[in-house]
Tab-separated table of C-alpha atoms and ligand atoms in Angstrom:
chain	number	residue	atom	x	y	z
A	20	MET	CA	117.037	98.163	115.440
A	21	LYS	CA	117.984	95.356	117.733
A	22	ILE	CA	116.206	92.125	116.730
A	23	SER	CA	116.164	88.575	118.025
A	24	ILE	CA	115.157	85.660	115.787
A	25	PHE	CA	113.920	82.366	117.235
A	26	GLY	CA	114.467	79.454	114.912
A	27	LEU	CA	117.499	79.490	112.559
A	28	GLY	CA	116.197	77.315	109.725
A	29	TYR	CA	115.182	78.583	106.236
A	30	VAL	CA	113.081	81.502	107.392
A	31	GLY	CA	115.093	82.511	110.418
A	32	CYS	CA	118.516	82.299	108.758
A	33	VAL	CA	117.356	84.265	105.738
A	34	GLY	CA	115.732	86.878	107.981
A	35	MET	CA	118.922	87.150	109.993
A	36	GLY	CA	121.215	87.663	106.961
A	37	CYS	CA	118.865	90.062	105.163
A	38	MET	CA	117.975	92.219	108.217
A	39	ALA	CA	121.663	92.437	109.152
A	40	ASP	CA	122.271	93.630	105.598
A	41	MET	CA	119.625	96.305	106.171
A	42	GLY	CA	121.732	97.596	109.075
A	43	HIS	CA	120.067	95.941	112.034
A	44	LYS	CA	121.734	94.000	114.890
A	45	ILE	CA	120.548	90.430	115.212
A	46	ILE	CA	120.665	87.784	117.883
A	47	GLY	CA	119.578	84.370	116.642
A	48	VAL	CA	118.235	81.675	118.976
A	49	ASP	CA	117.920	78.010	118.290
A	50	ILE	CA	117.689	74.863	120.413
A	51	ASN	CA	119.997	73.185	117.885
A	52	GLU	CA	123.587	73.903	119.129
A	53	GLU	CA	125.047	72.959	115.752
A	54	LYS	CA	123.047	75.696	113.984
A	55	VAL	CA	124.088	78.211	116.653
A	56	ALA	CA	127.732	77.237	116.175
A	57	MET	CA	127.446	77.545	112.414
A	58	ILE	CA	126.156	81.104	112.674
A	59	ASN	CA	128.798	82.076	115.140
A	60	ASP	CA	131.412	80.617	112.807
A	61	GLY	CA	129.997	82.928	110.068
A	62	HIS	CA	128.094	80.276	108.063
A	63	ALA	CA	124.484	80.009	107.029
A	64	THR	CA	122.529	76.994	108.424
A	65	ILE	CA	120.981	76.410	104.973
A	66	GLU	CA	122.007	76.115	101.323
A	67	GLU	CA	120.529	79.124	99.576
A	68	LYS	CA	121.815	81.578	96.990
A	69	ASP	CA	123.655	84.639	98.619
A	70	ILE	CA	122.808	83.774	102.248
A	71	ASP	CA	126.247	82.452	103.179
A	72	GLN	CA	127.791	85.752	102.136
A	73	LEU	CA	125.255	87.805	104.074
A	74	ILE	CA	125.732	85.757	107.294
A	75	LYS	CA	129.503	85.952	106.860
A	76	SER	CA	129.617	89.750	106.409
A	77	GLY	CA	126.972	90.284	109.134
A	78	ARG	CA	129.077	88.209	111.542
A	79	LYS	CA	132.277	90.068	110.489
A	80	ASN	CA	130.641	93.457	111.104
A	81	ASP	CA	129.536	92.286	114.498
A	82	GLN	CA	125.820	92.556	113.552
A	83	ILE	CA	125.051	88.880	113.968
A	84	GLU	CA	125.394	86.448	116.793
A	85	ALA	CA	123.579	83.264	117.833
A	86	THR	CA	122.815	81.647	121.149
A	87	THR	CA	120.785	78.920	122.777
A	88	ASN	CA	119.849	81.320	125.539
A	89	PRO	CA	116.402	82.924	124.916
A	90	GLN	CA	116.782	85.258	127.981
A	91	LYS	CA	119.946	86.847	126.581
A	92	ALA	CA	118.231	87.402	123.195
A	93	VAL	CA	115.090	88.993	124.619
A	94	LEU	CA	116.801	91.211	127.106
A	95	ASN	CA	119.149	92.634	124.446
A	96	THR	CA	116.622	93.293	121.670
A	97	GLU	CA	113.410	95.300	121.039
A	98	ILE	CA	111.681	92.868	118.646
A	99	SER	CA	111.595	89.051	118.706
A	100	PHE	CA	110.726	87.168	115.520
A	101	ILE	CA	109.329	83.633	115.927
A	102	CYS	CA	110.511	81.580	112.900
A	103	VAL	CA	110.308	78.006	114.323
A	104	GLY	CA	108.864	75.136	112.357
A	105	THR	CA	105.121	74.317	112.298
A	106	PRO	CA	104.916	70.915	110.554
A	107	ASN	CA	101.747	68.882	110.234
A	108	LEU	CA	100.771	66.664	113.123
A	109	PRO	CA	99.763	63.113	112.200
A	110	ASN	CA	96.145	64.315	112.057
A	111	GLY	CA	97.064	67.086	109.614
A	112	HIS	CA	96.685	70.063	111.966
A	113	LEU	CA	99.699	72.348	112.310
A	114	ASP	CA	101.911	71.471	115.233
A	115	LEU	CA	102.220	74.747	117.220
A	116	ARG	CA	104.144	73.308	120.109
A	117	ALA	CA	107.466	75.050	119.133
A	118	ILE	CA	105.601	78.332	118.823
A	119	LYS	CA	104.131	77.939	122.314
A	120	SER	CA	107.438	76.893	123.714
A	121	VAL	CA	109.127	80.012	122.312
A	122	ALA	CA	106.275	82.098	123.661
A	123	GLN	CA	106.993	80.663	127.103
A	124	SER	CA	110.676	81.430	126.859
A	125	ILE	CA	109.950	84.997	125.716
A	126	GLY	CA	107.406	85.537	128.473
A	127	SER	CA	109.731	84.246	131.104
A	128	ALA	CA	112.483	86.590	129.824
A	129	LEU	CA	110.138	89.580	129.707
A	130	LYS	CA	109.600	89.166	133.460
A	131	ASN	CA	113.035	90.737	133.848
A	132	LYS	CA	112.637	93.421	131.218
A	133	ASN	CA	111.171	96.888	131.830
A	134	GLU	CA	111.004	98.149	128.257
A	135	TYR	CA	108.221	97.523	125.713
A	136	HIS	CA	108.861	94.484	123.558
A	137	ILE	CA	107.372	93.361	120.211
A	138	VAL	CA	106.915	89.652	119.339
A	139	VAL	CA	106.468	88.933	115.608
A	140	ILE	CA	104.943	85.625	114.489
A	141	ARG	CA	106.661	84.942	111.184
A	142	SER	CA	105.959	81.167	111.105
A	143	THR	CA	102.918	79.842	109.321
A	144	VAL	CA	100.189	79.398	111.895
A	145	THR	CA	96.369	78.956	112.193
A	146	PRO	CA	93.915	81.705	113.325
A	147	GLY	CA	93.967	82.229	117.044
A	148	THR	CA	97.725	81.793	117.452
A	149	ASN	CA	98.392	85.506	117.929
A	150	LYS	CA	95.892	85.577	120.801
A	151	LYS	CA	97.285	82.385	122.284
A	152	VAL	CA	100.851	83.641	122.169
A	153	GLY	CA	99.704	86.883	123.868
A	154	GLU	CA	98.046	84.846	126.613
A	155	ILE	CA	101.078	82.650	127.222
A	156	ILE	CA	103.400	85.694	127.427
A	157	GLU	CA	100.953	87.527	129.763
A	158	GLN	CA	100.881	84.399	132.023
A	159	GLU	CA	104.641	83.928	132.068
A	160	SER	CA	105.721	87.519	132.370
A	161	GLY	CA	102.877	89.029	134.428
A	162	LYS	CA	102.814	91.845	131.844
A	163	ILE	CA	99.923	93.260	129.818
A	164	ASN	CA	99.438	92.508	126.149
A	165	ASN	CA	99.095	95.585	123.894
A	166	LYS	CA	100.623	97.752	126.580
A	167	GLU	CA	103.904	96.391	127.922
A	168	PHE	CA	104.409	94.096	124.938
A	169	ALA	CA	102.574	93.380	121.663
A	170	ILE	CA	102.166	90.527	119.207
A	171	VAL	CA	102.365	91.081	115.446
A	172	SER	CA	101.370	88.513	112.880
A	173	ASN	CA	103.644	88.823	109.835
A	174	PRO	CA	103.551	85.761	107.515
A	175	GLU	CA	106.629	85.003	105.499
A	176	PHE	CA	106.233	84.694	101.714
A	177	LEU	CA	109.732	83.679	100.617
A	178	ARG	CA	110.389	80.607	98.459
A	179	GLU	CA	113.302	78.258	98.942
A	180	GLY	CA	115.673	78.608	96.006
A	181	SER	CA	115.144	82.425	95.732
A	182	ALA	CA	114.718	83.190	99.413
A	183	VAL	CA	117.118	86.142	99.712
A	184	GLN	CA	115.715	87.861	96.633
A	185	ASP	CA	112.189	87.132	97.876
A	186	PHE	CA	112.944	88.615	101.280
A	187	PHE	CA	113.953	91.944	99.700
A	188	SER	CA	111.239	91.897	97.020
A	189	PRO	CA	108.119	90.262	98.450
A	190	PRO	CA	104.789	90.702	96.580
A	191	TYR	CA	103.803	92.679	99.666
A	192	THR	CA	104.461	92.604	103.369
A	193	LEU	CA	101.518	91.932	105.598
A	194	ILE	CA	101.409	92.928	109.236
A	195	ALA	CA	98.597	92.751	111.749
A	196	SER	CA	98.420	93.590	115.428
A	197	GLU	CA	95.982	94.982	117.968
A	198	ASP	CA	98.638	97.408	119.034
A	199	GLN	CA	99.167	100.556	116.897
A	200	LYS	CA	102.595	101.291	118.362
A	201	ALA	CA	103.818	97.855	117.219
A	202	LEU	CA	102.394	98.379	113.737
A	203	LYS	CA	104.160	101.762	113.459
A	204	LYS	CA	107.519	100.259	114.387
A	205	MET	CA	107.069	97.276	112.004
A	206	LYS	CA	106.196	99.657	109.133
A	207	LYS	CA	109.428	101.511	109.861
A	208	LEU	CA	111.390	98.254	109.808
A	209	TYR	CA	110.039	97.253	106.478
A	210	GLN	CA	109.929	100.706	104.831
A	211	ASP	CA	112.824	99.986	102.426
A	212	LEU	CA	111.545	96.659	101.138
A	213	GLU	CA	109.916	96.473	97.720
A	214	GLY	CA	106.176	95.974	97.641
A	215	GLU	CA	103.508	97.577	99.722
A	216	VAL	CA	103.299	97.188	103.474
A	217	LEU	CA	99.700	96.085	104.110
A	218	THR	CA	97.877	95.942	107.408
A	219	SER	CA	94.829	93.708	108.105
A	220	ASP	CA	92.837	92.106	110.845
A	221	VAL	CA	94.968	89.603	112.791
A	222	LYS	CA	92.877	86.614	111.577
A	223	ILE	CA	93.393	87.570	107.961
A	224	ALA	CA	97.192	87.771	108.444
A	225	GLU	CA	97.094	84.382	110.193
A	226	MET	CA	95.169	82.799	107.329
A	227	MET	CA	96.949	84.505	104.457
A	228	LYS	CA	99.871	82.073	104.048
A	229	LEU	CA	97.605	79.023	104.171
A	230	VAL	CA	95.319	80.495	101.525
A	231	ASN	CA	98.241	81.618	99.339
A	232	ASN	CA	99.919	78.240	99.404
A	233	SER	CA	96.656	76.378	98.875
A	234	PHE	CA	96.021	78.526	95.794
A	235	HIS	CA	99.526	77.861	94.530
A	236	ALA	CA	98.958	74.142	94.959
A	237	LEU	CA	95.615	74.458	93.181
A	238	LYS	CA	97.295	76.314	90.238
A	239	VAL	CA	99.986	73.567	89.947
A	240	ALA	CA	97.455	70.713	90.040
A	241	PHE	CA	95.055	72.520	87.643
A	242	ALA	CA	97.800	73.119	85.155
A	243	ASN	CA	98.863	69.480	85.396
A	244	GLU	CA	95.277	68.308	84.819
A	245	ILE	CA	95.188	70.409	81.647
A	246	GLY	CA	98.632	69.103	80.736
A	247	ARG	CA	97.564	65.452	81.037
A	248	LEU	CA	94.511	66.120	78.889
A	249	CYS	CA	96.592	68.023	76.295
A	250	ASN	CA	98.985	65.131	76.130
A	251	LYS	CA	96.129	62.794	75.234
A	252	MET	CA	94.907	65.238	72.620
A	253	ASP	CA	98.351	65.577	71.221
A	254	ALA	CA	98.219	69.302	71.943
A	255	ASP	CA	101.166	71.310	73.291
A	256	SER	CA	100.235	72.056	76.910
A	257	GLN	CA	103.034	74.605	77.297
A	258	GLN	CA	101.723	76.652	74.347
A	259	LEU	CA	98.156	76.328	75.599
A	260	MET	CA	99.003	77.561	79.114
A	261	ASP	CA	101.209	80.339	77.758
A	262	ILE	CA	98.268	81.684	75.818
A	263	PHE	CA	95.943	81.054	78.761
A	264	SER	CA	98.237	83.145	80.947
A	265	LYS	CA	98.174	86.037	78.458
A	266	ASP	CA	94.573	86.715	79.383
A	267	THR	CA	95.154	89.018	82.315
A	268	ILE	CA	91.551	90.277	82.271
A	269	LEU	CA	89.736	87.087	83.134
A	270	ASN	CA	92.383	84.304	83.691
A	271	ILE	CA	95.330	85.698	85.567
A	272	SER	CA	93.563	88.472	87.368
A	273	PRO	CA	91.446	89.243	90.469
A	274	TYR	CA	88.334	88.627	88.326
A	275	TYR	CA	86.251	85.725	89.627
A	276	LEU	CA	88.266	85.706	92.848
A	277	LYS	CA	85.848	87.444	95.219
A	278	PRO	CA	83.555	85.154	97.227
A	279	GLY	CA	79.996	85.574	96.059
A	280	PHE	CA	77.143	83.407	94.805
A	281	ALA	CA	77.566	80.258	92.714
A	282	TYR	CA	78.465	80.441	89.019
A	283	GLY	CA	75.863	79.703	86.358
A	284	GLY	CA	74.759	80.898	82.955
A	285	SER	CA	74.978	79.339	79.528
A	286	CYS	CA	78.736	79.062	79.285
A	287	LEU	CA	80.628	78.093	82.440
A	288	PRO	CA	78.552	75.022	83.393
A	289	LYS	CA	78.308	73.874	79.733
A	290	ASP	CA	81.975	74.142	78.914
A	291	LEU	CA	83.169	72.726	82.180
A	292	LYS	CA	80.913	69.729	81.539
A	293	ALA	CA	82.342	69.340	78.052
A	294	LEU	CA	85.947	69.492	79.298
A	295	ASN	CA	85.147	66.925	81.940
A	296	LEU	CA	83.661	64.600	79.373
A	297	LEU	CA	86.641	65.049	77.124
A	298	SER	CA	88.862	63.966	80.082
A	299	HIS	CA	86.546	61.049	80.823
A	300	ASP	CA	86.436	59.848	77.177
A	301	ASN	CA	90.205	59.974	77.009
A	302	TYR	CA	90.741	58.112	80.258
A	303	VAL	CA	92.303	61.122	81.952
A	304	ASP	CA	91.528	61.323	85.668
A	305	ASN	CA	91.113	65.056	86.433
A	306	PRO	CA	89.663	65.182	90.031
A	307	ILE	CA	89.940	68.987	90.413
A	308	LEU	CA	87.928	69.693	87.283
A	309	LYS	CA	85.536	66.941	88.179
A	310	SER	CA	84.855	68.416	91.574
A	311	VAL	CA	84.293	72.049	90.505
A	312	ASP	CA	80.613	71.459	89.791
A	313	LYS	CA	80.196	69.625	93.103
A	314	SER	CA	81.761	72.570	94.942
A	315	ASN	CA	79.340	74.979	93.150
A	316	ASN	CA	76.351	72.809	94.132
A	317	ILE	CA	77.493	72.764	97.755
A	318	HIS	CA	77.546	76.569	97.604
A	319	ILE	CA	73.967	76.663	96.274
A	320	GLN	CA	72.863	74.189	98.982
A	321	HIS	CA	74.548	76.434	101.567
A	322	ALA	CA	72.524	79.384	100.265
A	323	ILE	CA	69.356	77.282	100.517
A	324	ASP	CA	70.188	76.199	104.026
A	325	THR	CA	70.781	79.802	105.102
A	326	ILE	CA	67.285	80.644	103.958
A	327	THR	CA	65.510	77.577	105.378
A	328	ASN	CA	67.248	78.074	108.734
A	329	LEU	CA	65.400	81.312	109.146
A	330	GLU	CA	62.147	79.339	109.413
A	331	LYS	CA	60.174	81.898	107.376
A	332	THR	CA	57.743	80.840	104.716
A	333	LYS	CA	57.325	83.932	102.626
A	334	ILE	CA	60.414	84.508	100.526
A	335	SER	CA	61.095	87.232	97.983
A	336	PHE	CA	63.887	87.318	95.415
A	337	LEU	CA	64.911	90.704	94.022
A	338	SER	CA	66.595	89.180	90.997
A	339	ILE	CA	66.868	85.680	89.503
A	340	THR	CA	68.947	85.948	86.414
A	341	PHE	CA	72.425	84.262	86.386
A	342	LYS	CA	74.281	87.564	86.693
A	343	PRO	CA	73.541	91.297	86.776
A	344	GLY	CA	72.509	93.231	83.716
A	345	THR	CA	71.107	90.287	81.721
A	346	ASP	CA	67.763	88.529	81.250
A	347	ASP	CA	69.543	85.178	80.776
A	348	LEU	CA	68.157	82.633	83.180
A	349	ARG	CA	69.892	79.531	81.813
A	350	PHE	CA	71.570	77.670	84.666
A	351	SER	CA	70.936	80.593	86.964
A	352	PRO	CA	71.798	79.375	90.521
A	353	ALA	CA	69.106	81.714	91.952
A	354	LEU	CA	66.556	79.838	89.833
A	355	GLU	CA	67.783	76.548	91.449
A	356	VAL	CA	67.122	78.014	94.880
A	357	VAL	CA	63.625	79.211	93.862
A	358	GLU	CA	62.821	75.818	92.318
A	359	TYR	CA	63.946	74.024	95.477
A	360	LEU	CA	61.993	76.300	97.835
A	361	LEU	CA	58.843	76.072	95.665
A	362	GLY	CA	59.159	72.282	95.817
A	363	LYS	CA	59.230	72.501	99.574
A	364	GLY	CA	56.057	74.508	99.708
A	365	TYR	CA	57.558	77.923	100.420
A	366	ASP	CA	55.546	80.960	99.326
A	367	ILE	CA	57.748	82.759	96.775
A	368	LYS	CA	57.623	86.092	94.968
A	369	VAL	CA	60.128	87.154	92.424
A	370	TYR	CA	60.984	90.570	91.076
A	371	ASP	CA	63.612	91.030	88.352
A	372	LYS	CA	63.962	94.341	86.545
A	373	ASN	CA	65.792	92.652	83.658
A	374	LEU	CA	63.100	90.114	83.084
A	375	ASN	CA	60.161	90.592	80.721
A	376	ILE	CA	58.551	87.218	80.336
A	377	SER	CA	56.615	88.215	77.276
A	378	LYS	CA	59.832	89.172	75.520
A	379	LEU	CA	61.735	85.951	76.394
A	380	ILE	CA	62.489	83.805	73.389
A	381	GLY	CA	64.336	80.668	72.358
A	382	LYS	CA	66.441	78.551	74.694
A	383	ASN	CA	66.152	81.022	77.527
A	384	LYS	CA	62.347	80.783	77.493
A	385	THR	CA	62.403	76.975	77.217
A	386	PHE	CA	64.797	76.685	80.137
A	387	LEU	CA	62.666	78.933	82.352
A	388	MET	CA	59.410	77.130	81.382
A	389	ASN	CA	60.925	73.723	82.140
A	390	LYS	CA	62.207	74.872	85.449
A	391	LEU	CA	59.428	77.117	86.646
A	392	PRO	CA	56.300	76.537	84.516
A	393	HIS	CA	54.283	78.733	86.907
A	394	ILE	CA	56.658	81.680	86.856
A	395	ASN	CA	53.807	84.053	86.095
A	396	ASP	CA	52.173	83.166	89.360
A	397	ILE	CA	55.150	84.209	91.451
A	398	LEU	CA	56.423	87.152	89.398
A	399	VAL	CA	55.602	90.665	90.723
A	400	ASN	CA	55.963	93.804	88.710
A	401	SER	CA	57.481	96.111	91.328
A	402	ILE	CA	60.416	95.744	93.786
A	403	ASP	CA	58.141	97.382	96.429
A	404	ARG	CA	55.683	94.505	96.189
A	405	ALA	CA	58.453	91.907	96.499
A	406	VAL	CA	59.951	93.626	99.535
A	407	GLU	CA	56.549	94.129	101.152
A	408	PHE	CA	55.704	90.430	100.672
A	409	GLY	CA	58.839	88.664	101.915
A	410	GLU	CA	59.582	87.790	105.487
A	411	ALA	CA	62.950	86.907	104.041
A	412	ILE	CA	64.365	88.918	101.063
A	413	ILE	CA	67.064	87.375	98.983
A	414	LEU	CA	69.783	89.426	97.246
A	415	SER	CA	71.293	87.130	94.669
A	416	ASN	CA	72.908	89.621	92.287
A	417	LYS	CA	74.920	92.825	92.624
A	418	GLU	CA	72.280	94.802	90.740
A	419	GLU	CA	72.449	98.591	90.849
A	420	TYR	CA	68.631	98.837	91.019
A	421	ILE	CA	68.667	96.731	94.167
A	422	SER	CA	71.368	98.828	95.846
A	423	ASN	CA	69.612	102.024	94.880
A	424	TYR	CA	66.315	100.722	96.273
A	425	LEU	CA	67.865	99.614	99.586
A	426	ARG	CA	69.648	102.942	99.941
A	427	GLU	CA	66.464	104.917	99.523
A	428	ASN	CA	64.000	102.587	101.278
A	429	PRO	CA	65.113	101.375	104.742
A	430	VAL	CA	64.056	97.783	105.211
A	431	ASN	CA	61.620	97.096	108.067
A	432	ASP	CA	63.503	95.614	111.054
A	433	SER	CA	61.156	92.612	111.122
A	434	LYS	CA	62.402	91.450	107.793
A	435	HIS	CA	65.420	89.222	107.105
A	436	ILE	CA	67.810	89.979	104.307
A	437	VAL	CA	69.819	87.029	102.929
A	438	ASP	CA	72.798	88.362	101.026
A	439	PHE	CA	74.426	86.038	98.491
A	440	VAL	CA	76.667	88.689	97.013
A	441	GLY	CA	77.999	90.918	99.760
A	442	ILE	CA	76.106	94.179	99.321
A	443	ALA	CA	73.863	94.315	102.415
A	444	SER	CA	76.511	95.541	104.840
A	445	GLN	CA	76.531	98.995	103.307
A	446	PHE	CA	72.909	99.549	104.226
A	447	ASN	CA	71.403	99.946	107.674
A	448	ILE	CA	69.749	96.537	107.872
A	449	LYS	CA	69.116	94.937	111.197
A	450	ASN	CA	68.666	91.266	110.306
A	451	TYR	CA	71.012	90.297	107.519
A	452	HIS	CA	72.637	87.016	106.817
A	453	LYS	CA	75.681	86.407	104.709
A	454	ILE	CA	76.573	83.141	102.883
A	455	PHE	CA	80.308	83.854	102.989
B	27	NAD	N1	110.811	77.113	104.294
B	27	NAD	C1	110.051	77.947	103.652
B	27	NAD	O1	110.227	78.180	102.403
B	27	NAD	C2	109.028	78.788	104.312
B	27	NAD	C3	108.507	79.921	103.677
B	27	NAD	C4	107.552	80.657	104.366
B	27	NAD	C5	107.112	80.307	105.605
B	27	NAD	N2	107.657	79.179	106.190
B	27	NAD	C6	107.136	78.866	107.540
B	27	NAD	O2	108.097	79.334	108.472
B	27	NAD	C7	108.287	78.489	109.594
B	27	NAD	C8	109.695	78.046	109.669
B	27	NAD	O3	110.031	77.264	108.558
B	27	NAD	P1	111.498	76.832	108.211
B	27	NAD	O4	111.463	76.197	106.835
B	27	NAD	O5	112.467	77.933	108.466
B	27	NAD	O6	111.724	75.709	109.347
B	27	NAD	P2	113.017	74.930	109.724
B	27	NAD	O7	112.669	73.584	110.201
B	27	NAD	O8	114.049	75.031	108.586
B	27	NAD	O9	113.581	75.779	110.960
B	27	NAD	C9	112.943	75.860	112.229
B	27	NAD	C10	114.075	76.004	113.241
B	27	NAD	O10	113.371	76.280	114.514
B	27	NAD	C11	114.188	75.696	115.502
B	27	NAD	N3	113.412	75.541	116.718
B	27	NAD	C12	112.466	74.625	117.087
B	27	NAD	N4	112.063	74.834	118.339
B	27	NAD	C13	112.695	75.939	118.782
B	27	NAD	C14	112.642	76.644	119.995
B	27	NAD	N5	111.823	76.342	121.005
B	27	NAD	N6	113.449	77.740	120.107
B	27	NAD	C15	114.310	78.068	119.100
B	27	NAD	N7	114.372	77.442	117.948
B	27	NAD	C16	113.575	76.390	117.816
B	27	NAD	C17	114.681	74.355	114.910
B	27	NAD	O11	115.758	73.806	115.587
B	27	NAD	C18	114.972	74.829	113.456
B	27	NAD	O12	116.301	75.256	113.338
B	27	NAD	C19	107.243	77.382	109.365
B	27	NAD	O13	106.059	77.734	109.979
B	27	NAD	C20	107.065	77.416	107.858
B	27	NAD	O14	105.839	76.836	107.444
B	27	NAD	C21	108.593	78.439	105.600
């Protein structure tokens, strides 16, 4: 394919060398004349393993050239990659001015082109950029987005230091566009790379890199908080985290990584609190660990706000234990919500198939009686009764009995369903409200 690349820094230069190696013909564009000259002299613009050799051989085979002229690049290629920088503005937002400037140049060049053209946003951007770039190009070129040209969002996942290897072996390649023809061509371009080629909504592709990098930053900072604490305990942090990482069921895994309701139960809150106190007692400042509980409470408050905003007074809960399949109520976040609403004078009914008050014993019973001494007054013995009673019905656990019920019993359109766990969308429910 014939490809132009706007921005010849880390991402653009690596893309140029690697795609030339894959057999494509590349025209690079940069406003920096020095970088353009370097490429034309057969040198990479960056220091990175293997890239100089790739640029050198691409240039020698006549597959690579660079220019400061966007018109020339667009008119002689089928796909334009935007790889310009998007640094933070002083207020922290991403500076998308270089992206918009390239979109203008591409649009103005497309005025003089009759063939279909694909514009790929490879830079890290914020949601809405794909749409904005499409609008700018439509305005400049007078052409129609998703017909005469298309925009693809395709975040770059390479790391400096192993950029060439990362280009050829990404964890996956993510592409998103409103134009199927563009997606088909991009899948073909990437078919020989390692890792799956995934497609998604445009907004997801636009957010992906920000979410990935934020999670990576969180991992680094979390590990360092544990490291500082280990140091004080005279424990080997490397050994601890090595063993931590060997748990690929709960620790290094998708488990716990799907948005849902708040955590609770007898273990997570208790042990988090204990670790935080250990840090405190040893004068170790661990702000991430310290803020986890706060984040959880904000999520519970958000669930409460979602209910109270409905301005309904009769509220039914279809389960209140801390997770599905248990009668354990200790530190159940649903119980927090019930307690709050009762305190505000809401009329509450609760059904929970797993709960048999007469069989509750020990700490579980004490916890419930302390929190909700009048539980017997609000408990109903059939899900039908709870559903019939509530103007708003709360789904706080992914319980099979709740899903089965909703599948077999269409909910009256006058009722509001508040879904804490992401199950309501599969049923035909008119008024449903998600918390994430
Ligand atoms: N560096 C990384 O490891 C990495 C990895 C993944 C994603 N990204 C993202 O990719 C994007 C590019 O990052 P980078 O590190 O390659 O940036 P960079 O600063 O190394 O390179 C950007 C290049 O764009 C050029 N440029 C600016 N305006 C231009 C214009 N109007 N026309 C043509 N060229 C123009 C600059 O002269 C520069 O050479 C950023 O959004 C970044 O967040 C970077």
